[in-house]
Short mmCIF file of N, CA and C in Angstrom, two decimals:
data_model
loop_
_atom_site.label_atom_id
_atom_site.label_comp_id
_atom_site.label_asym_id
_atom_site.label_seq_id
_atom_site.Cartn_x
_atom_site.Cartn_y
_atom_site.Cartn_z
N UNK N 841 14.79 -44.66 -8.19
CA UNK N 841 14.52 -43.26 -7.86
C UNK N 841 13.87 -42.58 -9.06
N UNK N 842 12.65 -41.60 -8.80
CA UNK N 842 12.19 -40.97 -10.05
C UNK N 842 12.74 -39.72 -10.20
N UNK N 843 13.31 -39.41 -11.53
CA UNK N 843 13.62 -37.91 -11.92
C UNK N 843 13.06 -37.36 -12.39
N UNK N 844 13.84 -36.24 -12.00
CA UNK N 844 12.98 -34.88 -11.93
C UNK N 844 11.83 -34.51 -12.98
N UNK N 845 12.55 -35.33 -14.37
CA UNK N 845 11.84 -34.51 -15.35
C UNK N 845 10.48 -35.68 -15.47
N UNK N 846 10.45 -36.93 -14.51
CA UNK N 846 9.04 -38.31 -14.08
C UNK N 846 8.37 -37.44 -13.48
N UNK N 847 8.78 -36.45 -12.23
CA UNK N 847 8.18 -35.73 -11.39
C UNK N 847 7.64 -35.10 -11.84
N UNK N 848 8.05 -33.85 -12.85
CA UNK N 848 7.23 -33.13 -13.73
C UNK N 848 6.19 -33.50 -14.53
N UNK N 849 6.31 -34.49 -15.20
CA UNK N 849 5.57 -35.42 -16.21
C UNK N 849 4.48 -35.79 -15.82
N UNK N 850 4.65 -36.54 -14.46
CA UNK N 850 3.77 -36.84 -13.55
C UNK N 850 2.58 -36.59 -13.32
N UNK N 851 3.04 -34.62 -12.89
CA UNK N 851 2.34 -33.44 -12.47
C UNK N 851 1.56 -33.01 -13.73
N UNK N 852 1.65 -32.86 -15.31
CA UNK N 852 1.61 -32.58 -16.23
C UNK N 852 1.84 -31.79 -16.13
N UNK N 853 3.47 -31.43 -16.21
CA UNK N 853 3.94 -29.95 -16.08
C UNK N 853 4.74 -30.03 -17.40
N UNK N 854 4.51 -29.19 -18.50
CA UNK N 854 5.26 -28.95 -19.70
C UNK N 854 6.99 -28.48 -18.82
N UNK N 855 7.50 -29.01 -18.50
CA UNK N 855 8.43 -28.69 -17.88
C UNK N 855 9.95 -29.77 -18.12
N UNK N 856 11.17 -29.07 -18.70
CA UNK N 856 12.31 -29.69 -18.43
C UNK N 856 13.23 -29.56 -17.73
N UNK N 857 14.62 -30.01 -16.99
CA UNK N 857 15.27 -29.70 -15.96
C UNK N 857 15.92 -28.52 -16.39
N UNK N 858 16.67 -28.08 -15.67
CA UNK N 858 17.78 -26.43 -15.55
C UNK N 858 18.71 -27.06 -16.96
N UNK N 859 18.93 -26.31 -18.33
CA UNK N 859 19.62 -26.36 -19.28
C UNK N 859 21.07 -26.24 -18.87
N UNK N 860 21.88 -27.07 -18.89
CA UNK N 860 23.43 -26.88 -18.18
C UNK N 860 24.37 -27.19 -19.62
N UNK N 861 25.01 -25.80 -19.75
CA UNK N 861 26.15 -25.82 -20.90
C UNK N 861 27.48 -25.79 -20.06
N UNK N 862 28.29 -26.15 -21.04
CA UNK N 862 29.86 -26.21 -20.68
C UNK N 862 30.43 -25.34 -21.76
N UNK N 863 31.33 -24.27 -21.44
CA UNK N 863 32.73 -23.68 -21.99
C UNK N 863 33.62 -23.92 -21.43
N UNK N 864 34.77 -24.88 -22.67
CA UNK N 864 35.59 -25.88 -22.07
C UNK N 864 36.74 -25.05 -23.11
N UNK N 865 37.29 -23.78 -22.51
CA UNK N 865 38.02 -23.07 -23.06
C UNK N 865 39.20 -23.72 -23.24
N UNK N 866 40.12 -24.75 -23.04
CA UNK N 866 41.32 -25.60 -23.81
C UNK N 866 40.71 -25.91 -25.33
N UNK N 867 39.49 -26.76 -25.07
CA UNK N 867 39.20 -27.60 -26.29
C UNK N 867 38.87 -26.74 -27.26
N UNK N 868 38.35 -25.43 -26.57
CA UNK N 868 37.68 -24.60 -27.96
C UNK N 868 36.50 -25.11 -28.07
N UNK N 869 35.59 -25.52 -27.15
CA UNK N 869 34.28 -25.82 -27.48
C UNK N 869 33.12 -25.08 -26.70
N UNK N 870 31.46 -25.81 -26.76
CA UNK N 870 30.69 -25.15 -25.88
C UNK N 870 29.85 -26.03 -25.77
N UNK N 871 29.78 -26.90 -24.97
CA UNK N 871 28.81 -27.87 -25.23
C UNK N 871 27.37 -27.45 -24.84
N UNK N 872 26.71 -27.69 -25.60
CA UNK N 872 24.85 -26.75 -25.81
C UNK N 872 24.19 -28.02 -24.69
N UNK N 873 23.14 -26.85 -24.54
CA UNK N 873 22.13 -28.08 -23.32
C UNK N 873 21.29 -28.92 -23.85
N UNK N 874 21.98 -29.49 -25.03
CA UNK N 874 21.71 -30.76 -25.65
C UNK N 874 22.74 -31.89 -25.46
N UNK N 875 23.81 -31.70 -25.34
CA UNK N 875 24.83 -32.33 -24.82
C UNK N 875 25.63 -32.32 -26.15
N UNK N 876 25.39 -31.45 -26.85
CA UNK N 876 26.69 -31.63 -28.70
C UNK N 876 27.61 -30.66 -28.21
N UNK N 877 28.61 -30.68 -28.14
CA UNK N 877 29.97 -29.94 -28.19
C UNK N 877 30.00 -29.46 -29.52
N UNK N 878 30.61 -27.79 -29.99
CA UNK N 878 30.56 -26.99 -30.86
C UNK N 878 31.76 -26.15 -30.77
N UNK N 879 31.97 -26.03 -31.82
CA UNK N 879 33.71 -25.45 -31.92
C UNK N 879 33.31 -24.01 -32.09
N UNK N 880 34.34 -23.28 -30.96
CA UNK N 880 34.00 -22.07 -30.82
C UNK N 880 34.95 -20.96 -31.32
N UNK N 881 34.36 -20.09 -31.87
CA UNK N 881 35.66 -19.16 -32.77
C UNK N 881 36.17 -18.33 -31.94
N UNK N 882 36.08 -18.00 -30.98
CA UNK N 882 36.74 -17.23 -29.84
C UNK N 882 36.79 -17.34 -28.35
N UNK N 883 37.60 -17.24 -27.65
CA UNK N 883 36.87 -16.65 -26.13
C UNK N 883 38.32 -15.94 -25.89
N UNK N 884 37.46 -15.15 -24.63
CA UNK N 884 37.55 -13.88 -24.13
C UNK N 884 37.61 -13.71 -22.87
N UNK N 885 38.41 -14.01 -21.89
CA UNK N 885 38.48 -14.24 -20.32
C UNK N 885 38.95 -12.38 -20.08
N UNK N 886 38.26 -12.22 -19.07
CA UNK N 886 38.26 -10.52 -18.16
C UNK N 886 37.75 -11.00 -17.06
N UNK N 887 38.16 -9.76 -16.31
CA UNK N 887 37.61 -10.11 -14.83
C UNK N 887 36.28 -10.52 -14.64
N UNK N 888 35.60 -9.76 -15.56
CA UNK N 888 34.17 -9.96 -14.73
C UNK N 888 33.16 -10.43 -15.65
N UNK N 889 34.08 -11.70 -16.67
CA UNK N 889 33.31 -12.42 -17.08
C UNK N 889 33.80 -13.36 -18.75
N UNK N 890 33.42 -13.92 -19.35
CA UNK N 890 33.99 -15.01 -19.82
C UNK N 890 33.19 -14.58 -21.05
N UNK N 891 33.57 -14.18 -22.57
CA UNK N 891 32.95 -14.14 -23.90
C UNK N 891 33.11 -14.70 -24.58
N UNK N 892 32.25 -15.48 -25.41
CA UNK N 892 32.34 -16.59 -26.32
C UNK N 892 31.80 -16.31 -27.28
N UNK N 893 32.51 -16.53 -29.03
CA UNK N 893 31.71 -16.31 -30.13
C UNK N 893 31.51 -17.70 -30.79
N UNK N 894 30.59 -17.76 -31.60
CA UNK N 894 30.33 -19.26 -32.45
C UNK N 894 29.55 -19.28 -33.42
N UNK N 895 29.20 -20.40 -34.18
CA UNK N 895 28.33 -20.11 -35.30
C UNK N 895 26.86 -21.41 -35.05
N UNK N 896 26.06 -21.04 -35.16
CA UNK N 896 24.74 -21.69 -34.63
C UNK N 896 25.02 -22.79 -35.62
N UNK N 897 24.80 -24.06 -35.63
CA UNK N 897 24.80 -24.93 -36.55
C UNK N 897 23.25 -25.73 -36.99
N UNK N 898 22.56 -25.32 -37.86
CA UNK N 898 21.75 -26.28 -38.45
C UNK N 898 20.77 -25.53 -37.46
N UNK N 899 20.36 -24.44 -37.11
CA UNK N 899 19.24 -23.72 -37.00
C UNK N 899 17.91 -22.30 -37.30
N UNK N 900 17.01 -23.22 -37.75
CA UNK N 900 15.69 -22.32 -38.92
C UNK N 900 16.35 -20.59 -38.65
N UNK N 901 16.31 -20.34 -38.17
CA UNK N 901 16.74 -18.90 -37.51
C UNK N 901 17.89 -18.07 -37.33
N UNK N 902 18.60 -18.58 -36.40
CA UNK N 902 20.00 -17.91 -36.29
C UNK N 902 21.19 -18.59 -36.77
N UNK N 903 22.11 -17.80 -37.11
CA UNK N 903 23.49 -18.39 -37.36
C UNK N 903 24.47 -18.06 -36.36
N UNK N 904 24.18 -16.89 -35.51
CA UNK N 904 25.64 -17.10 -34.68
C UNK N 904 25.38 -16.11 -33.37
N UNK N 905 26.11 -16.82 -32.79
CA UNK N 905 25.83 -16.03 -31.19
C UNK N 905 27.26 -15.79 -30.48
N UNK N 906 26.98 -14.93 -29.82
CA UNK N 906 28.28 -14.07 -29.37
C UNK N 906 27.56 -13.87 -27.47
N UNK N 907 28.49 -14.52 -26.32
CA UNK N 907 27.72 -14.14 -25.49
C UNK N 907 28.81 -13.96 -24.51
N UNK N 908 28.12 -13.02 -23.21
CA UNK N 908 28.98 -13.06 -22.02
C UNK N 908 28.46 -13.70 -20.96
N UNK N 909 29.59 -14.47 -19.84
CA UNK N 909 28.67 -14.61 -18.83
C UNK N 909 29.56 -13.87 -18.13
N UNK N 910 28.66 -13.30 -17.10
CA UNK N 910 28.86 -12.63 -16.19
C UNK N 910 28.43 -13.18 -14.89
N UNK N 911 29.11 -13.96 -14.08
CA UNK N 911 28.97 -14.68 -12.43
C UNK N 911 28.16 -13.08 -11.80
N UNK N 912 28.64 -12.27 -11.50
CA UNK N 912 28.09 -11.86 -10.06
C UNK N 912 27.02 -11.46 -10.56
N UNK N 913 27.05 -11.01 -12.08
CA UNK N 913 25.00 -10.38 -12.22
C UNK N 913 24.46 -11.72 -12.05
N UNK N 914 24.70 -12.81 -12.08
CA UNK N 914 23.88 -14.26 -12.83
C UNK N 914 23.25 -14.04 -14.06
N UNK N 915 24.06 -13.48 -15.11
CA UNK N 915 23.21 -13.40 -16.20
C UNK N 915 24.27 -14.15 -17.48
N UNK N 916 23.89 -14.21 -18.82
CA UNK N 916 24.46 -14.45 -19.63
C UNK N 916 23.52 -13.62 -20.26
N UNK N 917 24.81 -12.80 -21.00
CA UNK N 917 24.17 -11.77 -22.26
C UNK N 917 24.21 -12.23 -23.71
N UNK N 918 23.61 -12.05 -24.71
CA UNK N 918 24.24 -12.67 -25.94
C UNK N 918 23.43 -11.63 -27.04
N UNK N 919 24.08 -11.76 -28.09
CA UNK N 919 23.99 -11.38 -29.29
C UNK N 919 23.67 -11.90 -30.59
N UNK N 920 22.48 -12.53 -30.79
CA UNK N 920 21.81 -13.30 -31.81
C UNK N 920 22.45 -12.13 -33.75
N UNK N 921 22.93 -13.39 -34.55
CA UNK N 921 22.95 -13.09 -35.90
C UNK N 921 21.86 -13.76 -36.26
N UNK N 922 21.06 -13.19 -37.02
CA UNK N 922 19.47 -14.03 -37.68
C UNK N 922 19.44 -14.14 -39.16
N UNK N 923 18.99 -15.09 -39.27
CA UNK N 923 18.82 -15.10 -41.18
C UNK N 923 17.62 -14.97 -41.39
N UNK N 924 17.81 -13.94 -42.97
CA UNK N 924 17.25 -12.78 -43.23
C UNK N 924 15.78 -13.89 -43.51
N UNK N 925 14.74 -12.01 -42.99
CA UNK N 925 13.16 -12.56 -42.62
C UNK N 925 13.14 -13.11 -40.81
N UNK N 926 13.73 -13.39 -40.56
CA UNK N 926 13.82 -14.19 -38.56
C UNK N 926 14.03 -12.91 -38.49
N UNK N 927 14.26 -11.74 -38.33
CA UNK N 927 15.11 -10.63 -37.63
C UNK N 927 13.84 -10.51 -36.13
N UNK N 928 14.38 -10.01 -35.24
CA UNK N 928 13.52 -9.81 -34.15
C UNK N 928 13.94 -8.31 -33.55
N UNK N 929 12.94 -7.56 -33.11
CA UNK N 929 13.26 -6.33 -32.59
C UNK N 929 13.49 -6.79 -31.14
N UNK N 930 15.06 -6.70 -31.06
CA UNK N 930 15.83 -6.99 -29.83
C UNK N 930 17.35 -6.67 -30.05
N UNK N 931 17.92 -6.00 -29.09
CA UNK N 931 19.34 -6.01 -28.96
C UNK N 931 20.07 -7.03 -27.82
N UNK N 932 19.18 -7.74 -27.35
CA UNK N 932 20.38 -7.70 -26.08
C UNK N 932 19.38 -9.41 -25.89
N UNK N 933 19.91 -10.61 -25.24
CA UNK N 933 19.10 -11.47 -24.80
C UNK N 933 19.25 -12.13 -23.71
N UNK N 934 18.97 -11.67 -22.58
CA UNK N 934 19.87 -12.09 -21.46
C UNK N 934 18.96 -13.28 -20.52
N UNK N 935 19.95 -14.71 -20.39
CA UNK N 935 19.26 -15.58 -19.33
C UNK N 935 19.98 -15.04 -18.24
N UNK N 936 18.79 -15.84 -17.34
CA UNK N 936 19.33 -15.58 -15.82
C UNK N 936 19.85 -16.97 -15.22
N UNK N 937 20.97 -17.21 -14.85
CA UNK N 937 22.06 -18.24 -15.02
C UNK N 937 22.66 -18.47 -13.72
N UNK N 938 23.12 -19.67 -13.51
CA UNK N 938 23.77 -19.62 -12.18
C UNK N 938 25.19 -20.18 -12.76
N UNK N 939 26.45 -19.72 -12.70
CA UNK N 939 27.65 -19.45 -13.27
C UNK N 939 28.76 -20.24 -12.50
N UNK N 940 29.70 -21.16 -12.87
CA UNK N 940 30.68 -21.69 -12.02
C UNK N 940 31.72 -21.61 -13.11
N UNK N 941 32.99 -20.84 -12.45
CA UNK N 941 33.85 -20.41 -13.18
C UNK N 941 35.33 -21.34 -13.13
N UNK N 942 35.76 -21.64 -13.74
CA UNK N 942 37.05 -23.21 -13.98
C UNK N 942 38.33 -22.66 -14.66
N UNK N 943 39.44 -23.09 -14.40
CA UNK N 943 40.59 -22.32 -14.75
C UNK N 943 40.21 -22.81 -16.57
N UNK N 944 39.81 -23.96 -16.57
CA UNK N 944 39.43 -24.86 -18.21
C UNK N 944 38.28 -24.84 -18.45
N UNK N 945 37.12 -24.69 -17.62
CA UNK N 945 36.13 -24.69 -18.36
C UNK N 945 35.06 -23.96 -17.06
N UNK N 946 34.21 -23.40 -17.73
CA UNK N 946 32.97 -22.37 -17.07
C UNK N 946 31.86 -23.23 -17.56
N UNK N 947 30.75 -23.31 -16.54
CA UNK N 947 29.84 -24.41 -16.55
C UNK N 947 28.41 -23.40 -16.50
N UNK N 948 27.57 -23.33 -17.11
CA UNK N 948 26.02 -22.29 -16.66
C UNK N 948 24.86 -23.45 -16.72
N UNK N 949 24.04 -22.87 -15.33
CA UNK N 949 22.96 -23.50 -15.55
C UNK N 949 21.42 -22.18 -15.68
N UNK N 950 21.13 -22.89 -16.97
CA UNK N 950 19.86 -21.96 -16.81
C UNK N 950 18.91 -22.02 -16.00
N UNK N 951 18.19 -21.06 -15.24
CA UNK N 951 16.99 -20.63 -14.42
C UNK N 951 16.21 -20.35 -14.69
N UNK N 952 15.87 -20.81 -16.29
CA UNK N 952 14.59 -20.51 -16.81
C UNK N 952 13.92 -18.97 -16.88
N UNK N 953 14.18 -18.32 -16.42
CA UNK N 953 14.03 -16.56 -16.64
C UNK N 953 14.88 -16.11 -17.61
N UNK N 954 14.00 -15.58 -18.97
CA UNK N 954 14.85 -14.86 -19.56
C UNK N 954 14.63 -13.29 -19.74
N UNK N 955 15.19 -12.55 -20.19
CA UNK N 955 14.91 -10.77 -20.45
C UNK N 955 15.28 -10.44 -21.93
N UNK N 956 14.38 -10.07 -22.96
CA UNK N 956 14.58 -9.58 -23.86
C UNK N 956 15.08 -7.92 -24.31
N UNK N 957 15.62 -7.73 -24.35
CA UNK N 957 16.23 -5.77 -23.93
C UNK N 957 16.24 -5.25 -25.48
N UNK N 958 15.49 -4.65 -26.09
CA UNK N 958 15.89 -3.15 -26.79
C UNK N 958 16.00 -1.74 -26.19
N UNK N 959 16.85 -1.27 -26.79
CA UNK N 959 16.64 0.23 -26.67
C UNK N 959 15.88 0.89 -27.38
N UNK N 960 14.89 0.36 -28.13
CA UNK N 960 13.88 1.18 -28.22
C UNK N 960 13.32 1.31 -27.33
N UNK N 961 13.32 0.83 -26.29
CA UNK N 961 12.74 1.46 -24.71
C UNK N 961 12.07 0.11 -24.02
N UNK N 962 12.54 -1.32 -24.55
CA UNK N 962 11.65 -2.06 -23.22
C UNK N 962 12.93 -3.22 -22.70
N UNK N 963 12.25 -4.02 -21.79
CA UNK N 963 13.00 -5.45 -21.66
C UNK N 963 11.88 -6.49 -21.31
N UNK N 964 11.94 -7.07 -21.87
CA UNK N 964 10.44 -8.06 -21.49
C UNK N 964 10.83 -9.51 -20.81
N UNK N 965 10.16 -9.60 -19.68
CA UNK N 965 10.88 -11.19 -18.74
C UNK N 965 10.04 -12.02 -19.41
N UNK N 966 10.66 -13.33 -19.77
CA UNK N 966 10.09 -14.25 -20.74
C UNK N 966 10.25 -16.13 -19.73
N UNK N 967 9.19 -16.37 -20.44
CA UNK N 967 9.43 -18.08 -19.54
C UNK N 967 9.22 -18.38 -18.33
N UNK N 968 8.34 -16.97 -17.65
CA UNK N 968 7.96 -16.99 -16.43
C UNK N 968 7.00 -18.80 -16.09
N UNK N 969 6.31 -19.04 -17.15
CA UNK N 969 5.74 -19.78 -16.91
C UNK N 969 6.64 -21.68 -16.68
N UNK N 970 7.50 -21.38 -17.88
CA UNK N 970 8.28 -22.48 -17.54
C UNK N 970 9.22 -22.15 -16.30
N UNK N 971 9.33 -20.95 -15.42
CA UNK N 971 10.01 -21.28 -14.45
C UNK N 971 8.83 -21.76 -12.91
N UNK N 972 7.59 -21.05 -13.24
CA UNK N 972 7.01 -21.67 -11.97
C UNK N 972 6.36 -22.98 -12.27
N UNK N 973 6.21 -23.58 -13.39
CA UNK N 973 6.28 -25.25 -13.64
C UNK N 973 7.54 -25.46 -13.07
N UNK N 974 8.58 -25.46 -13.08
CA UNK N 974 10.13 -25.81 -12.64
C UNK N 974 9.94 -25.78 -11.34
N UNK N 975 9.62 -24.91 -10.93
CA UNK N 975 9.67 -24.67 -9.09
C UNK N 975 8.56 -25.39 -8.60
N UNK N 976 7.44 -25.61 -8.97
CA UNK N 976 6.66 -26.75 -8.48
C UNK N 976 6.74 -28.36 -8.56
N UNK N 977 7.41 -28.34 -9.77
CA UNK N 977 8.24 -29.96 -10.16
C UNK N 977 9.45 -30.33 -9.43
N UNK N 978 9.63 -28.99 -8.33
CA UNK N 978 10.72 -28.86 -7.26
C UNK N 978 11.77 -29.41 -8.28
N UNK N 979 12.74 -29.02 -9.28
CA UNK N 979 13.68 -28.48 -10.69
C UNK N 979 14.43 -27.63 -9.80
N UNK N 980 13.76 -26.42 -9.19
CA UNK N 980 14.53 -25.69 -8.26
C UNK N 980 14.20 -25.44 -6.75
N UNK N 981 15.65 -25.31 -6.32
CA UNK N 981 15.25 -25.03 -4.43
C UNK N 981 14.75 -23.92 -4.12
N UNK N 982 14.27 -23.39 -3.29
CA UNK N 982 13.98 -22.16 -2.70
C UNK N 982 14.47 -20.93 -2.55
N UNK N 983 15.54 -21.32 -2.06
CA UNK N 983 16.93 -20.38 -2.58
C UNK N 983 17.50 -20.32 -4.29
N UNK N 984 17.56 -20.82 -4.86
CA UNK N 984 17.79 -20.69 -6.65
C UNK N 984 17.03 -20.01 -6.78
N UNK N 985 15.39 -20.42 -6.33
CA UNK N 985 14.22 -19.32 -7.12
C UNK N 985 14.78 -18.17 -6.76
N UNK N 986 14.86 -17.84 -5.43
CA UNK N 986 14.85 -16.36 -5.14
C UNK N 986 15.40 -16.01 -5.55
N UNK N 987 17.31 -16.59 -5.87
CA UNK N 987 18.11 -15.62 -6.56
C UNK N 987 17.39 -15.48 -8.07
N UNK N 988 17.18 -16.28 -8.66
CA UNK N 988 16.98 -16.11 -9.87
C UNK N 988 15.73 -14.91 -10.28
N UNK N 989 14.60 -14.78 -9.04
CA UNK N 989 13.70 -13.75 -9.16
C UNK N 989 14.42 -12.46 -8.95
N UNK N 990 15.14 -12.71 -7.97
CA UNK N 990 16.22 -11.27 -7.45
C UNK N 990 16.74 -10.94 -8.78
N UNK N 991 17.53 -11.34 -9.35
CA UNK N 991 18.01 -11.32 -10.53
C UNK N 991 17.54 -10.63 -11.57
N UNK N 992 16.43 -11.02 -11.63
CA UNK N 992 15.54 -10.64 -12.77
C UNK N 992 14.92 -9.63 -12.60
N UNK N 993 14.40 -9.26 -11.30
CA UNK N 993 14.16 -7.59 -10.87
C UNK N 993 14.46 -6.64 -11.08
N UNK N 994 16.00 -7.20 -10.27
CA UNK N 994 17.00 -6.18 -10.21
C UNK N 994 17.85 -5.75 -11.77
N UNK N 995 17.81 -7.05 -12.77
CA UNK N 995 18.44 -6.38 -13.90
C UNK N 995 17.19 -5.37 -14.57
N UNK N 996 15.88 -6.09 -14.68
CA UNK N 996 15.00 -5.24 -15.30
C UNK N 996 14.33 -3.95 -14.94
N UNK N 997 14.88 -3.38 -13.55
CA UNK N 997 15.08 -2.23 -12.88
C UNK N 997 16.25 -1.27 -13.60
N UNK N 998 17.11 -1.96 -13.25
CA UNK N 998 18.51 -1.46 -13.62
C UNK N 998 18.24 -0.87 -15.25
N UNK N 999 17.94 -2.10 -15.67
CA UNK N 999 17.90 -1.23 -17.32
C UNK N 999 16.89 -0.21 -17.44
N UNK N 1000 15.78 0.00 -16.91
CA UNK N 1000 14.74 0.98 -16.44
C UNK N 1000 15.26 2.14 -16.67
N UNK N 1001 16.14 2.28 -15.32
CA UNK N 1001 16.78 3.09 -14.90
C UNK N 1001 18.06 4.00 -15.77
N UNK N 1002 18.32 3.00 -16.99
CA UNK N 1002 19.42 3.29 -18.06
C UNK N 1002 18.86 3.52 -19.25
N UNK N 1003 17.30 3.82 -19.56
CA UNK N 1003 16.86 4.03 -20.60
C UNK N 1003 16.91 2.70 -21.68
N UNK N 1004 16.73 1.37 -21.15
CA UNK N 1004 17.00 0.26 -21.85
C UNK N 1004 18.21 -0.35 -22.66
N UNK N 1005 19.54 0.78 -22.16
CA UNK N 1005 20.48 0.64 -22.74
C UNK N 1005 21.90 0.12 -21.92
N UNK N 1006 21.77 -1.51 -21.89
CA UNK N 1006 22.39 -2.20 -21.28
C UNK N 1006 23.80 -2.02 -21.39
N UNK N 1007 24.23 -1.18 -22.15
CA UNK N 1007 25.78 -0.88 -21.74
C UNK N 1007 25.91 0.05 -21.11
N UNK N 1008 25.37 1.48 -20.84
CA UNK N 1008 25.40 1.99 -19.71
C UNK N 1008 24.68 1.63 -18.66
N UNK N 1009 24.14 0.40 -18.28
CA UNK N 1009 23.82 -0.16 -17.21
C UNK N 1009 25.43 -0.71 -16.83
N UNK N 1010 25.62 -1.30 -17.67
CA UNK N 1010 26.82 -2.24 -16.79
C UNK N 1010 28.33 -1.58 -16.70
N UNK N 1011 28.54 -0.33 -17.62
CA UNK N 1011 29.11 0.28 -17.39
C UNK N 1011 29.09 0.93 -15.39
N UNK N 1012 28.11 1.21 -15.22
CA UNK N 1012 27.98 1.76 -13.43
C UNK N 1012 28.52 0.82 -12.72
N UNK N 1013 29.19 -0.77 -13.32
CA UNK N 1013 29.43 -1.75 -12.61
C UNK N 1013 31.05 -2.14 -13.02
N UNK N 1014 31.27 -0.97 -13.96
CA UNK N 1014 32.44 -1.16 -14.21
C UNK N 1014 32.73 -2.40 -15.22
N UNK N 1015 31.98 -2.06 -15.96
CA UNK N 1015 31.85 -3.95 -17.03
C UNK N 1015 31.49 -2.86 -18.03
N UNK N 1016 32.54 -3.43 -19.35
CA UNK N 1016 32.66 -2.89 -20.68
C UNK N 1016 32.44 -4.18 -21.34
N UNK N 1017 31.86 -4.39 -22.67
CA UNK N 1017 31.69 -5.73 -23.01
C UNK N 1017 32.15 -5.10 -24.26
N UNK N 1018 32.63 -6.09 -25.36
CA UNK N 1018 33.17 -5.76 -26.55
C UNK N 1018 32.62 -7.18 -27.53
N UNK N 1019 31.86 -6.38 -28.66
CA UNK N 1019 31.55 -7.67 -29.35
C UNK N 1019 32.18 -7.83 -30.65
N UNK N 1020 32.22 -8.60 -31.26
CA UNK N 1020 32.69 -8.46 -32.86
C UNK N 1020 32.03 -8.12 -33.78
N UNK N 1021 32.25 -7.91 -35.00
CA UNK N 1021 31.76 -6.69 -35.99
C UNK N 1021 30.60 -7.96 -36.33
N UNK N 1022 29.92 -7.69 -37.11
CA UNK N 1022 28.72 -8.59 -37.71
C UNK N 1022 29.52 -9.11 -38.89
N UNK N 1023 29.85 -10.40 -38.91
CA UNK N 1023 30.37 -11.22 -40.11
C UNK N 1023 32.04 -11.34 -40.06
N UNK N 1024 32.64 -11.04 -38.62
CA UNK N 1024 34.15 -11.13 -38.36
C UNK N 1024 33.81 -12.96 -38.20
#
């Protein structure tokens, strides 16, 4: 049988499959969509969604990320620490995710749509292109796309609508997110 990512290849589609991480909240880990498991300095179970802090290991750029997932938006939010000179004008970095939630462990697969959010006033959808390589390398069904376009609409509306300031967006949804201080 050929996979997915022969199919793509095939096609010459710069294209890889849906990135699938694990938070395997017993072990204290997060395994990255590389398949390395990473010891995680916190999590954070609430109703309406699962927070994880950690420290980036062995990358040019960032040292540590702090993120939520949130099942019913399909998003995962996160909070990039950057080393100094990398800084990026961004607050907020949200994929659009399809979320399965485990009494031990929460599983995300990425959808290739991402949203970059400042409040200096924008959110920019990113990777459009690696998602319609994905959907032609058939990576995703028909239904995934849509949610994942729905998704991405509807959050980059929403923040529109909130002056780019994603906590009173999700506040209207009744979702308070709490992050840690920079360097806890």
């Amino acid at each position: 049988m050929t996979s997915q990512r022969e199919i793509a290849e095939s096609l010459g589609l710069p294209v890889h499959p849906p990135k699938v991480e694990v938070f395997d909240l017993t072990a204290r880990t997060n395994t990255d969509s590389k398949g390395r498991p990473r010891a995680v300095d916190e999590y954070r179970l609430e109703s309406f969604g699962l927070y994880m802090a950690r420290e980036i290991v062995d990358h040019p750029k960032l040292t540590y990320v702090e993120s939520w997932l949130l099942p019913e938006l399909n998003l995962r939010v996160s909070d990039f620490r950057w080393r100094p000179g990398h800084e990026r004008v961004q607050d907020f970095y949200l994929d659009v995710v399809s979320v399965e939630r485990g009494a031990r462990q929460w599983r995300t697969v990425d959808l290739y749509l991402d949203i970059v959010v400042s409040t200096t006033g924008f959110a920019e959808v990113l990777d459009t292109d690696e998602f319609v390589s994905a959907l032609r390398a058939g990576l995703l069904d028909e239904q995934t796309a849509q949610r994942a376009m729905s998704t991405t609409h509807a959050t980059v509306d929403a923040l529109a609508r909130n002056d780019y300031d994603l906590a009173a967006w999700l506040r209207t949804s009744g979702i308070e997110l709490e992050w840690r201080t920079p360097g806890a």
